[in-house]
Amino acid sequence: MRVLVLGEERSRIKLIDEETVRHVAWLARLEVLDDEVEGFVEQFNRILDYFRKLDEAETEDVEPTFHVLNLVNVFREDEPFPPISPQEALKNAPKSERGFFKAPKMV
Amino acid sequence: MSEKVVIGLEVHCQLTSLKTKLFCSCPSNYRGREPNTLVCPTCLGLPGSLPVLNQKALEYGLMVALALNCKIPKRTMFFRKNYFYPDMAKNFQISMFDRAGGAPLGYDGYVTLAVGGTQKLVRIRRVHLEEDPGRLVYPGTIDTAPYTLVDYNRHGVALVEVVTEPDFESPKEARAFLQKLRSILEHLGVFDGGLEGAMRCDANISIAGGARVEVKNIGSFKDVERALTFEIMRQKQLLAKKVAVVRETRHWDGERRITVSLRTKEEEYDYRYFPEPDLVPVEITEEMLDQIKARLPELPDARQKRFVSQYGLPGYDAMVLTSDKALADFFEKAVAAYGKPKVVSNWLMSDVLRCLNEYNLEIWESKLTPEHLVEMLKLIDEGVISGKIAKNILWDMVSSGKSPKQIVEERGLTRIADEEYLRKLVDEVFKENPKAVEDALSDEKAIHFLVGQLMKKTRGRADPQLANKIIREKLASK
Ligand SMILES: [Zn+2]
C-alpha cells in the first residue's frame, strides 16, 4: 500500500488509483465490480483530501493521541471462568461437523 | 560449503503456566479436550464481547523480556493485526506493534550462547505478547481436504513471541539457542517445553548471494536443525547451479522433512495494524518492574556459575547440565542424596545422556529417577556391582523404571567374590587358553587377556581385584 506522504507537491497528486482500490477490496475480501471502481477512487481521494485538511492544523507541541479513553492498566486475574457449551458456541455457525466449525477449503 | 549462512529466528512460546487465556477467562489447558469446549464470546469474537488483559500474562511476558536482558518501554498497547484466515475467529489477531505509538514488551536484549568453546552474543530484537490462533483440521490431507474444520480451544492462549536478530551462522547454533530459551523460560516457571506444540518457530535464512527465505511451521527445537539444514542445502544447490534463490515463504513439512513453497501473495503481509480500541494502554511503572525483578528466580547462566563454584564442576559440565532445567534439577537432587558431584555429573554427562539419546527421550520423559541413580552409585561403592554392570543396568532403569536393586536381583548380576568359585573358573580359562598362559609368564598383555576371558565367563560379574589376584597367583605357581 502507498504511504501518505505530505508536502506541497504531493498534496495535489491523487494518491489513490484504480489498482489501490482493487487491492484494498481484496484485503477486505469485498467484491468490487468494474464499473464501481472509478467511483471508489473518487471517494477514497476525497477522504484523503479531508485528512490533508487536518494536517494543516498546528500540532507541533501536541502529544499524539493513540487511544480515546483516559484509562491505563485494566487487568483481570488469571482465574478461570466456565466456558460456554460447544452447542452454544456452534449455534451461529452456518456449518459445523463433529463439534468443529466448518470453513471453506483454504489452500 | 564456504558461503556464509545467516539465520534469524522468530519463536512463539505458549505461557503454559497460566490458567486462563490472554484476553478472556477460558481455561487455557486445551490439550486433549473435545473441540470448542474451551471458548466464550470473547475468544469466539462475538459482537459485544470485550477482551480484558490477563495481569499474570503481562507479568510473565515482562519476566521473559527481563530474563532476555531487554529494555522495557514505559508504555505499550495492543494492536489488531488484520488477516482473513479461519484460525482467527475475529479476522484479526491481537498482538503488539512497534510503530504508531506501540512498543514491544521488551527490545534490544541479548542471550549468551556457548558456541565451539567461546561465548556468542545473540541479539534479541523484541519480545511481545499475542494470541495463539485456533487449530485447523483437514479431513484427509491438507492438499485434498474438501473443507477445513476449526477448533477454537487454543484460540486466545497467551503466546510470548521472541524475535532474534539474524545472528546464527548454522542450524546447530539455532537449535542451541532454542534449547537455551527453553531452559530460561522453564527456570522462570512460565513454560513447560515438554508439552506438544508449546514452542514453535519460524526462521529466516539467507546465504551470501541469495535472497532471504522464511521457513514457517517448525514445530519443535528438534525439528529446527533438520528444517534449516534442509533449507540451506536447497539454497546451496540452487546457487551452485547458478539459479537465483527467490525471496519467498516456505512451509516446513515435518513428516516429509522438506520445505515447500507456499506461493502466497505478497499482499498477505499487509496486516493494516491499528490500535485495539477495546483494550486500554499498559503503563509499565518502575514499581511494577522492581517487583518483578525481585521475584526473578535463578536463571541458567547464574546456575551454571553456581554449579562451578558450589560443586566444583568443570565449566563445560555446568553448561550442559543447566541447558536443561529438568537435567539440572535431577543433578542437584542426586547430589543432595549422594554427595560426590563430579561422580554424579560424570554419569549424567556420559552414560545417562548417551542412553537418553539412544532412546530419543528427554530426562523427564524417561523413567530414571535421581533416587534410583543414587541407589545404583551406592551399589557400586558397596562392591555389589561393578561399574561395567552399572552401565549395563542403567538402560533398564531408564526404560523400565525398575530400581537397580530389583534389576540386579532379577538378572543375577551381583558381583562374584566367592574365591573358591572363581579359582575353578580360572582353571577353566587356563585350560582353554594354553598359549595365552604361556605368554602371560613374560607378557603383561596376556594377563589382561586372561582376566578378560574370566570376565567374559562371568558376564562381567567377577570381582576384578580378586580375579587379578587369583590369576597372578596361579601363574606364579606354574
Ligand atoms: Zn474465551
Coordinates of C-alpha atoms and ligand atoms in Angstrom, one line a residue:
Chain A
M1 CA 0.0 0.0 0.0
R2 CA 1.1 3.5 -0.6
V3 CA 2.0 5.7 2.3
L4 CA 0.6 9.1 2.5
V5 CA 3.4 11.5 2.0
L6 CA 2.6 15.1 2.7
G7 CA 4.0 18.2 1.2
E8 CA 3.1 20.9 -1.2
E9 CA 3.7 19.0 -4.4
R10 CA 2.3 15.7 -3.1
S11 CA -0.9 17.3 -1.9
R12 CA -2.0 18.0 -5.4
I13 CA -1.5 14.4 -6.6
K14 CA -4.3 11.9 -6.4
L15 CA -3.0 9.3 -4.1
I16 CA -5.5 6.5 -4.7
D17 CA -5.6 4.9 -8.1
E18 CA -7.7 2.1 -9.5
E19 CA -5.1 -0.5 -8.5
T20 CA -5.1 0.6 -4.9
V21 CA -8.9 0.4 -4.7
R22 CA -8.8 -3.2 -6.1
H23 CA -6.1 -4.1 -3.6
V24 CA -8.0 -2.7 -0.6
A25 CA -11.1 -4.5 -1.7
W26 CA -9.0 -7.8 -1.9
L27 CA -7.6 -7.2 1.5
A28 CA -11.1 -6.7 2.9
R29 CA -12.4 -9.7 0.9
L30 CA -15.0 -7.4 -0.8
E31 CA -16.1 -7.8 -4.3
V32 CA -16.0 -4.6 -6.3
L33 CA -17.5 -4.5 -9.7
D34 CA -15.5 -3.0 -12.6
D35 CA -18.0 -0.1 -13.0
E36 CA -17.8 0.7 -9.3
V37 CA -14.0 1.2 -9.2
E38 CA -13.9 4.7 -10.6
G39 CA -16.5 5.9 -8.0
F40 CA -14.4 4.5 -5.2
V41 CA -11.2 6.1 -6.5
E42 CA -13.0 9.4 -6.3
Q43 CA -14.4 8.8 -2.8
F44 CA -11.1 7.5 -1.4
N45 CA -9.3 10.5 -2.6
R46 CA -11.9 12.8 -1.2
I47 CA -11.4 11.1 2.2
L48 CA -7.7 11.7 2.0
D49 CA -8.2 15.3 1.0
Y50 CA -10.1 15.7 4.2
F51 CA -7.1 14.3 6.1
R52 CA -4.9 16.8 4.3
K53 CA -7.0 19.5 5.7
L54 CA -6.5 18.0 9.2
D55 CA -2.8 18.1 8.5
E56 CA -2.9 21.9 8.2
A57 CA -3.6 22.1 11.9
E58 CA -0.6 23.2 14.0
T59 CA 0.3 20.1 16.2
E60 CA 3.9 20.9 17.0
D61 CA 3.6 20.7 20.8
V62 CA 0.6 18.4 21.0
E63 CA 1.1 14.9 22.3
P64 CA -0.3 12.3 19.9
T65 CA -3.4 10.5 21.0
F66 CA -3.4 6.8 20.3
H67 CA -6.4 6.0 22.5
V68 CA -9.6 7.8 23.2
L69 CA -10.0 6.5 26.7
N70 CA -8.1 8.1 29.5
L71 CA -7.5 4.8 31.2
V72 CA -4.5 2.6 31.6
N73 CA -3.8 -0.8 33.1
V74 CA -7.2 -2.5 33.2
F75 CA -6.4 -6.1 34.1
R76 CA -8.2 -9.3 35.1
E77 CA -6.9 -12.0 37.5
D78 CA -5.7 -15.3 36.0
E79 CA -8.8 -17.1 37.3
P80 CA -10.8 -19.4 35.0
F81 CA -14.5 -18.9 34.4
P82 CA -16.6 -21.8 32.9
P83 CA -16.6 -21.6 29.1
I84 CA -19.9 -21.8 27.1
S85 CA -21.1 -25.2 25.9
P86 CA -20.0 -26.3 22.4
Q87 CA -23.7 -26.4 21.4
E88 CA -23.9 -22.7 22.3
A89 CA -20.6 -22.0 20.6
L90 CA -21.7 -23.5 17.3
K91 CA -25.2 -22.1 17.4
N92 CA -24.5 -19.3 15.0
A93 CA -22.2 -21.3 12.7
P94 CA -23.6 -21.8 9.3
K95 CA -22.0 -25.2 9.1
S96 CA -20.4 -27.5 11.7
E97 CA -19.3 -31.1 11.9
R98 CA -18.4 -33.2 14.9
G99 CA -18.1 -30.2 17.2
F100 CA -15.9 -28.3 14.8
F101 CA -16.7 -25.1 12.9
K102 CA -16.8 -25.9 9.2
A103 CA -14.9 -23.5 7.0
P104 CA -14.2 -23.4 3.3
K105 CA -11.1 -25.0 1.9
M106 CA -8.2 -22.6 2.4
V107 CA -5.4 -23.7 0.2
Chain B
M1 CA 30.4 -25.1 1.5
S2 CA 32.1 -21.9 2.5
E3 CA 29.2 -19.4 1.7
K4 CA 28.2 -17.5 4.8
V5 CA 24.8 -18.6 6.2
V6 CA 22.7 -16.1 8.1
I7 CA 19.8 -17.2 10.2
G8 CA 17.3 -15.3 12.3
L9 CA 14.5 -16.9 14.5
E10 CA 11.0 -15.9 15.5
V11 CA 9.9 -18.1 18.3
H12 CA 6.4 -18.5 19.7
C13 CA 6.1 -19.9 23.2
Q14 CA 2.9 -20.6 25.0
L15 CA 2.8 -19.3 28.6
T16 CA 1.7 -22.7 29.7
S17 CA 1.8 -21.9 33.4
L18 CA -1.2 -19.6 33.0
K19 CA -4.6 -20.9 34.0
T20 CA -6.6 -18.8 31.5
K21 CA -6.2 -17.3 28.1
L22 CA -4.7 -13.9 27.3
F23 CA -7.8 -11.8 27.0
C24 CA -10.7 -14.0 28.4
S25 CA -11.2 -16.3 31.4
C26 CA -11.5 -19.5 29.4
P27 CA -9.2 -22.3 30.7
S28 CA -6.1 -22.5 28.6
N29 CA -5.2 -26.2 29.1
Y30 CA -6.6 -27.2 25.7
R31 CA -4.6 -30.3 25.2
G32 CA -6.7 -33.5 24.8
R33 CA -10.0 -31.6 25.0
E34 CA -13.0 -32.0 22.8
P35 CA -13.2 -29.3 20.1
N36 CA -14.8 -25.9 21.0
T37 CA -15.3 -26.8 24.7
L38 CA -13.0 -24.0 25.9
V39 CA -14.5 -21.0 24.3
C40 CA -16.5 -17.9 25.2
P41 CA -18.0 -14.9 23.3
T42 CA -14.6 -13.1 23.6
C43 CA -12.4 -15.7 22.1
L44 CA -15.0 -16.5 19.5
G45 CA -15.1 -12.8 18.6
L46 CA -18.8 -12.5 19.0
P47 CA -20.3 -9.0 18.8
G48 CA -20.5 -7.1 22.1
S49 CA -17.8 -9.1 23.8
L50 CA -14.7 -7.3 25.3
P51 CA -11.2 -8.5 25.8
V52 CA -9.5 -7.8 29.2
L53 CA -5.8 -8.4 29.7
N54 CA -4.7 -11.2 32.0
Q55 CA -2.4 -9.5 34.5
K56 CA -0.3 -12.6 35.1
A57 CA 0.3 -12.9 31.3
L58 CA 1.7 -9.3 31.3
E59 CA 3.9 -10.2 34.3
Y60 CA 5.2 -13.4 32.7
G61 CA 5.8 -11.5 29.4
L62 CA 7.9 -8.9 31.4
M63 CA 9.8 -11.6 33.2
V64 CA 10.7 -13.1 29.8
A65 CA 11.8 -9.7 28.5
L66 CA 13.9 -9.1 31.6
A67 CA 15.4 -12.5 31.5
L68 CA 16.5 -11.9 27.9
N69 CA 18.2 -8.7 29.0
C70 CA 15.7 -6.5 27.1
K71 CA 15.0 -2.8 27.5
I72 CA 11.4 -2.2 28.7
P73 CA 9.2 0.6 27.4
K74 CA 7.4 2.8 29.9
R75 CA 4.2 2.4 27.9
T76 CA 2.8 0.0 25.4
M77 CA -0.5 -1.1 23.9
F78 CA -2.1 -3.8 21.8
F79 CA -2.9 -3.7 18.1
R80 CA -5.1 -5.5 15.7
K81 CA -3.2 -7.5 13.1
N82 CA -5.7 -8.0 10.3
Y83 CA -5.9 -11.0 8.1
F84 CA -8.6 -13.4 6.9
Y85 CA -8.0 -16.9 7.9
P86 CA -10.3 -19.2 9.8
D87 CA -7.8 -19.9 12.6
M88 CA -8.8 -16.4 14.0
A89 CA -12.4 -16.1 14.8
K90 CA -12.3 -12.3 14.8
N91 CA -10.4 -11.9 11.4
F92 CA -7.6 -10.2 13.3
Q93 CA -5.1 -11.2 15.9
I94 CA -4.5 -9.1 19.0
S95 CA -0.8 -8.5 19.0
M96 CA 1.8 -5.8 19.7
F97 CA 3.4 -3.4 17.2
D98 CA 6.5 -1.3 17.4
R99 CA 5.2 1.8 15.5
A100 CA 2.2 4.1 15.7
G101 CA 2.6 4.6 19.4
G102 CA 3.1 1.0 20.2
A103 CA 6.1 -0.8 21.6
P104 CA 7.0 -4.4 22.2
L105 CA 7.2 -5.6 25.9
G106 CA 11.0 -5.8 25.5
Y107 CA 13.6 -4.8 22.9
D108 CA 17.3 -4.7 22.3
G109 CA 18.1 -7.7 24.5
Y110 CA 20.6 -10.5 24.3
V111 CA 21.3 -14.1 25.2
T112 CA 24.8 -15.6 25.5
L113 CA 25.3 -18.9 23.8
A114 CA 28.3 -21.3 24.1
V115 CA 29.5 -21.9 20.6
G116 CA 32.6 -24.1 19.9
G117 CA 34.2 -23.1 23.2
T118 CA 33.5 -19.4 23.0
Q119 CA 30.6 -17.3 24.2
K120 CA 28.5 -15.8 21.5
L121 CA 26.1 -12.9 21.9
V122 CA 22.7 -13.4 20.2
R123 CA 20.8 -10.2 20.0
I124 CA 17.1 -10.2 20.8
R125 CA 15.2 -7.7 18.6
R126 CA 11.9 -7.8 20.5
V127 CA 9.7 -9.8 22.9
H128 CA 5.9 -9.4 22.8
L129 CA 2.6 -10.9 23.8
E130 CA -0.1 -12.1 21.4
E131 CA -2.9 -14.6 21.0
D132 CA -2.4 -18.1 19.7
P133 CA -4.6 -18.9 16.7
G134 CA -7.1 -21.8 16.7
R135 CA -6.4 -25.2 15.4
L136 CA -7.3 -26.2 11.8
V137 CA -8.1 -29.8 11.0
Y138 CA -8.0 -31.0 7.4
P139 CA -10.1 -34.1 6.7
G140 CA -7.7 -36.3 4.7
T141 CA -4.6 -34.4 3.8
I142 CA -4.0 -30.6 3.6
D143 CA -4.0 -30.8 -0.2
T144 CA -7.0 -32.9 -0.8
A145 CA -9.3 -31.8 2.1
P146 CA -12.6 -30.5 0.6
Y147 CA -13.1 -28.2 3.6
T148 CA -11.4 -27.0 6.9
L149 CA -12.5 -27.9 10.4
V150 CA -11.8 -25.3 13.1
D151 CA -11.4 -25.8 16.9
Y152 CA -11.1 -22.6 18.8
N153 CA -9.9 -24.1 22.1
R154 CA -6.4 -22.9 21.5
H155 CA -7.5 -19.6 20.2
G156 CA -6.6 -16.8 22.6
V157 CA -4.0 -18.8 24.6
A158 CA -1.2 -16.4 25.6
L159 CA 1.9 -16.5 23.4
V160 CA 5.2 -14.8 24.0
E161 CA 7.0 -14.1 20.8
V162 CA 10.8 -13.7 20.8
V163 CA 12.4 -12.4 17.7
T164 CA 16.2 -12.5 17.3
E165 CA 18.5 -10.6 15.0
P166 CA 19.9 -12.7 12.2
D167 CA 22.9 -13.8 14.4
F168 CA 23.1 -17.5 13.8
E169 CA 25.5 -19.0 11.4
S170 CA 24.4 -22.6 11.5
P171 CA 21.4 -24.8 12.2
K172 CA 23.3 -26.1 15.3
E173 CA 23.5 -22.6 16.7
A174 CA 19.8 -22.0 16.1
R175 CA 19.0 -25.2 17.9
A176 CA 21.3 -24.3 20.8
F177 CA 19.5 -21.0 21.1
L178 CA 16.1 -22.6 21.3
Q179 CA 17.4 -25.0 23.9
K180 CA 18.7 -22.1 25.9
L181 CA 15.5 -20.1 25.5
R182 CA 13.5 -23.1 26.7
S183 CA 15.8 -23.5 29.7
I184 CA 15.4 -19.8 30.6
L185 CA 11.6 -20.0 30.2
E186 CA 11.4 -23.2 32.3
H187 CA 13.6 -21.6 35.0
L188 CA 11.2 -18.7 35.1
G189 CA 8.4 -21.2 35.7
V190 CA 6.2 -19.7 32.9
F191 CA 6.6 -22.5 30.4
D192 CA 6.7 -26.3 30.0
G193 CA 8.6 -27.1 26.8
G194 CA 7.6 -30.7 27.1
L195 CA 4.1 -30.0 26.0
E196 CA 3.4 -30.7 22.4
G197 CA 3.4 -27.5 20.3
A198 CA 4.3 -25.3 23.2
M199 CA 7.3 -23.9 21.3
R200 CA 7.1 -23.2 17.6
C201 CA 9.3 -21.2 15.4
D202 CA 9.7 -19.5 12.0
A203 CA 13.2 -18.9 10.6
N204 CA 14.8 -16.5 8.1
I205 CA 17.6 -18.0 6.2
S206 CA 19.9 -16.5 3.6
I207 CA 23.2 -17.5 2.0
A208 CA 25.6 -14.9 0.7
G209 CA 24.5 -14.3 -2.9
G210 CA 20.9 -15.3 -2.4
A211 CA 17.6 -13.8 -1.2
R212 CA 16.1 -14.2 2.3
V213 CA 13.7 -17.1 2.7
E214 CA 11.3 -17.5 5.5
V215 CA 10.5 -21.0 6.7
K216 CA 7.3 -21.4 8.8
N217 CA 5.8 -24.1 10.8
I218 CA 8.8 -25.5 12.6
G219 CA 7.2 -27.4 15.4
S220 CA 9.9 -28.1 17.9
F221 CA 13.5 -27.4 18.7
K222 CA 14.4 -30.9 17.5
D223 CA 12.9 -30.0 14.1
V224 CA 14.7 -26.7 13.7
E225 CA 18.0 -28.2 12.9
R226 CA 16.5 -30.5 10.3
A227 CA 14.4 -27.8 8.7
L228 CA 17.3 -25.4 8.5
T229 CA 19.8 -28.0 7.3
F230 CA 17.4 -28.9 4.5
E231 CA 16.7 -25.3 3.5
I232 CA 20.5 -24.4 3.4
M233 CA 21.2 -27.5 1.3
R234 CA 18.3 -26.5 -1.1
Q235 CA 19.6 -22.9 -1.4
K236 CA 23.2 -24.1 -1.9
Q237 CA 22.2 -26.4 -4.6
L238 CA 20.4 -23.6 -6.4
L239 CA 23.3 -21.3 -6.1
A240 CA 25.7 -24.0 -7.3
K241 CA 23.5 -24.3 -10.4
K242 CA 23.5 -20.5 -10.7
V243 CA 19.7 -20.5 -10.2
A244 CA 18.6 -17.5 -8.2
V245 CA 17.1 -18.1 -4.7
V246 CA 13.9 -16.1 -4.7
R247 CA 12.6 -14.3 -1.7
E248 CA 9.6 -16.3 -0.5
T249 CA 7.9 -18.1 2.4
R250 CA 8.2 -21.8 2.6
H251 CA 6.4 -24.3 4.9
W252 CA 8.3 -27.0 6.8
D253 CA 6.7 -30.4 6.3
G254 CA 7.9 -32.3 9.3
E255 CA 6.7 -35.6 8.0
R256 CA 8.4 -35.5 4.6
R257 CA 11.2 -33.4 6.2
I258 CA 11.3 -30.9 3.4
T259 CA 10.4 -27.3 2.9
V260 CA 7.7 -26.4 0.3
S261 CA 6.9 -23.1 -1.3
L262 CA 3.7 -21.5 0.0
R263 CA 3.2 -19.4 -3.1
T264 CA 1.4 -16.8 -1.0
K265 CA 0.6 -13.4 -2.4
E266 CA 2.9 -10.6 -1.2
E267 CA -0.3 -8.8 -0.1
E268 CA -0.7 -11.2 2.8
Y269 CA 1.8 -9.2 4.8
D270 CA -0.4 -6.1 4.5
Y271 CA -1.7 -6.5 8.0
R272 CA -3.0 -3.0 8.5
Y273 CA -2.1 -2.8 12.1
F274 CA -4.1 -0.4 14.2
P275 CA -4.5 0.2 18.0
E276 CA -7.0 -2.3 19.6
P277 CA -9.8 0.1 20.7
D278 CA -11.2 -2.5 23.1
L279 CA -8.1 -2.6 25.3
V280 CA -6.6 0.3 27.1
P281 CA -2.8 1.1 27.1
V282 CA -0.5 -0.5 29.5
E283 CA 1.8 1.6 31.7
I284 CA 4.8 -0.2 33.0
T285 CA 5.9 1.6 36.1
E286 CA 9.3 1.3 37.9
E287 CA 7.5 -0.1 40.8
M288 CA 6.0 -2.9 38.7
L289 CA 9.3 -3.7 37.2
D290 CA 11.1 -3.7 40.6
Q291 CA 8.5 -6.2 42.0
I292 CA 9.0 -8.5 39.0
K293 CA 12.8 -8.2 39.2
A294 CA 12.7 -9.1 42.9
R295 CA 10.8 -12.2 42.1
L296 CA 13.0 -13.4 39.2
P297 CA 14.4 -16.8 40.1
E298 CA 17.9 -18.1 39.4
L299 CA 18.4 -18.3 35.6
P300 CA 20.6 -20.8 33.7
D301 CA 23.6 -18.6 33.4
A302 CA 23.7 -17.9 37.1
R303 CA 23.0 -21.6 37.9
Q304 CA 25.9 -22.6 35.6
K305 CA 28.3 -20.3 37.6
R306 CA 27.0 -21.7 40.9
F307 CA 27.5 -25.3 39.7
V308 CA 31.1 -24.5 39.1
S309 CA 31.6 -22.6 42.4
Q310 CA 29.4 -24.8 44.7
Y311 CA 30.1 -28.3 43.2
G312 CA 33.5 -27.7 41.7
L313 CA 32.3 -28.9 38.3
P314 CA 34.2 -28.0 35.1
G315 CA 32.5 -25.2 33.2
Y316 CA 31.5 -27.4 30.3
D317 CA 29.7 -29.9 32.6
A318 CA 27.9 -27.0 34.3
M319 CA 26.8 -25.6 30.9
V320 CA 25.5 -28.9 29.7
L321 CA 23.6 -29.7 32.9
T322 CA 22.0 -26.2 33.1
S323 CA 21.0 -26.2 29.4
D324 CA 18.0 -28.3 30.5
K325 CA 16.2 -27.4 33.7
A326 CA 15.0 -30.9 34.3
L327 CA 18.6 -32.2 34.0
A328 CA 19.9 -29.6 36.3
D329 CA 17.2 -30.4 38.9
F330 CA 18.0 -34.1 38.5
F331 CA 21.6 -33.4 39.2
E332 CA 21.0 -31.4 42.3
K333 CA 18.6 -33.9 43.7
A334 CA 21.1 -36.7 43.2
V335 CA 23.9 -34.7 44.7
A336 CA 21.8 -33.8 47.7
A337 CA 21.3 -37.5 48.4
Y338 CA 24.7 -38.8 47.5
G339 CA 27.3 -36.1 47.5
K340 CA 30.2 -36.5 45.1
P341 CA 29.0 -34.0 42.5
K342 CA 31.7 -34.9 40.0
V343 CA 30.8 -38.6 40.1
V344 CA 27.1 -37.8 39.6
S345 CA 27.9 -35.3 36.8
N346 CA 30.2 -37.9 35.0
W347 CA 27.4 -40.4 35.0
L348 CA 24.8 -37.9 33.7
M349 CA 27.1 -36.4 31.1
S350 CA 28.2 -39.7 29.6
D351 CA 26.1 -42.8 30.1
V352 CA 22.8 -41.2 31.1
L353 CA 22.8 -38.7 28.2
R354 CA 24.0 -41.3 25.8
C355 CA 21.3 -43.7 26.8
L356 CA 18.6 -41.0 26.6
N357 CA 19.8 -40.0 23.2
E358 CA 19.6 -43.6 22.0
Y359 CA 16.0 -43.9 23.3
N360 CA 15.3 -40.4 21.9
L361 CA 14.0 -39.4 25.4
E362 CA 14.4 -36.3 27.5
I363 CA 15.3 -36.9 31.1
W364 CA 11.8 -36.0 32.4
E365 CA 10.3 -38.4 29.8
S366 CA 12.4 -41.3 30.9
K367 CA 11.7 -43.4 34.0
L368 CA 15.1 -42.7 35.5
T369 CA 14.8 -41.0 38.9
P370 CA 17.6 -39.4 41.0
E371 CA 16.8 -41.9 43.8
H372 CA 17.5 -44.8 41.5
L373 CA 20.7 -43.3 40.2
V374 CA 21.9 -42.8 43.7
E375 CA 21.0 -46.3 44.7
M376 CA 23.0 -47.6 41.7
L377 CA 26.0 -45.5 42.7
K378 CA 25.8 -46.9 46.2
L379 CA 25.7 -50.4 44.9
I380 CA 28.9 -49.7 43.0
D381 CA 30.5 -48.2 46.2
E382 CA 29.5 -51.2 48.2
G383 CA 31.1 -53.5 45.7
V384 CA 27.8 -55.2 44.9
I385 CA 28.0 -54.5 41.2
S386 CA 30.9 -53.3 39.0
G387 CA 30.9 -50.1 37.1
K388 CA 30.5 -52.1 33.9
I389 CA 27.4 -53.8 35.2
A390 CA 26.0 -50.4 36.3
K391 CA 26.4 -49.1 32.8
N392 CA 24.5 -52.1 31.6
I393 CA 21.5 -51.9 34.0
L394 CA 21.2 -48.2 33.5
W395 CA 19.4 -48.9 30.2
D396 CA 16.9 -51.0 32.0
M397 CA 16.5 -48.3 34.7
V398 CA 15.8 -45.7 32.0
S399 CA 13.3 -47.7 30.1
S400 CA 11.5 -49.8 32.8
G401 CA 11.8 -47.5 35.8
K402 CA 12.8 -50.5 37.9
S403 CA 15.1 -49.9 40.8
P404 CA 18.7 -51.0 40.3
K405 CA 18.5 -53.5 43.2
Q406 CA 15.5 -55.1 41.6
I407 CA 17.2 -55.4 38.2
V408 CA 20.4 -56.8 39.8
E409 CA 18.4 -59.4 41.7
E410 CA 16.2 -60.4 38.8
R411 CA 19.2 -60.8 36.4
G412 CA 21.6 -62.3 39.0
L413 CA 24.2 -59.6 38.4
T414 CA 25.7 -59.2 41.8
R415 CA 29.5 -59.3 41.8
I416 CA 31.1 -62.7 42.3
A417 CA 33.6 -62.5 45.2
D418 CA 33.5 -66.2 46.0
E419 CA 37.2 -67.1 45.8
E420 CA 36.7 -70.8 45.5
Y421 CA 34.3 -70.5 42.7
L422 CA 36.5 -68.0 40.8
R423 CA 39.5 -70.3 41.2
K424 CA 37.5 -73.1 39.5
L425 CA 36.7 -70.7 36.6
V426 CA 40.3 -69.5 36.3
D427 CA 41.3 -73.2 35.9
E428 CA 38.9 -73.5 33.1
V429 CA 40.2 -70.3 31.4
F430 CA 43.8 -71.6 31.7
K431 CA 42.8 -74.9 30.1
E432 CA 41.0 -73.2 27.3
N433 CA 43.9 -70.7 26.6
P434 CA 47.2 -72.6 27.0
K435 CA 49.0 -70.3 24.6
A436 CA 48.0 -67.1 26.5
V437 CA 49.0 -68.8 29.8
E438 CA 52.5 -69.4 28.4
D439 CA 52.7 -65.9 27.0
A440 CA 51.5 -64.5 30.3
L441 CA 54.6 -65.6 32.1
S442 CA 56.5 -63.0 30.2
D443 CA 53.9 -60.6 28.8
E444 CA 51.6 -58.4 30.9
K445 CA 49.2 -58.0 28.0
A446 CA 48.4 -61.7 28.1
I447 CA 47.5 -61.4 31.7
H448 CA 44.9 -58.8 30.8
F449 CA 43.6 -61.1 28.2
L450 CA 43.1 -63.9 30.7
V451 CA 41.4 -61.5 33.1
G452 CA 39.1 -60.5 30.2
Q453 CA 38.3 -64.2 29.5
L454 CA 37.3 -64.7 33.1
M455 CA 35.1 -61.6 32.9
K456 CA 33.5 -62.9 29.8
K457 CA 32.7 -66.2 31.5
T458 CA 31.1 -64.3 34.4
R459 CA 29.4 -61.7 32.2
G460 CA 31.5 -59.0 33.9
R461 CA 30.5 -60.1 37.4
A462 CA 33.8 -61.3 38.7
D463 CA 35.4 -59.1 41.3
P464 CA 38.2 -57.6 39.2
Q465 CA 40.8 -57.3 42.0
L466 CA 40.2 -60.8 43.2
A467 CA 40.3 -62.1 39.6
N468 CA 43.6 -60.4 39.1
K469 CA 45.0 -61.8 42.3
I470 CA 44.0 -65.4 41.6
I471 CA 45.3 -65.3 38.0
R472 CA 48.7 -63.9 39.1
E473 CA 48.9 -66.4 41.9
K474 CA 48.2 -69.3 39.6
L475 CA 50.7 -68.0 37.0
A476 CA 53.4 -67.6 39.7
S477 CA 52.9 -71.2 40.9
K478 CA 53.4 -72.5 37.3
Ligands
ZN1 ZN -12.7 -17.3 25.9

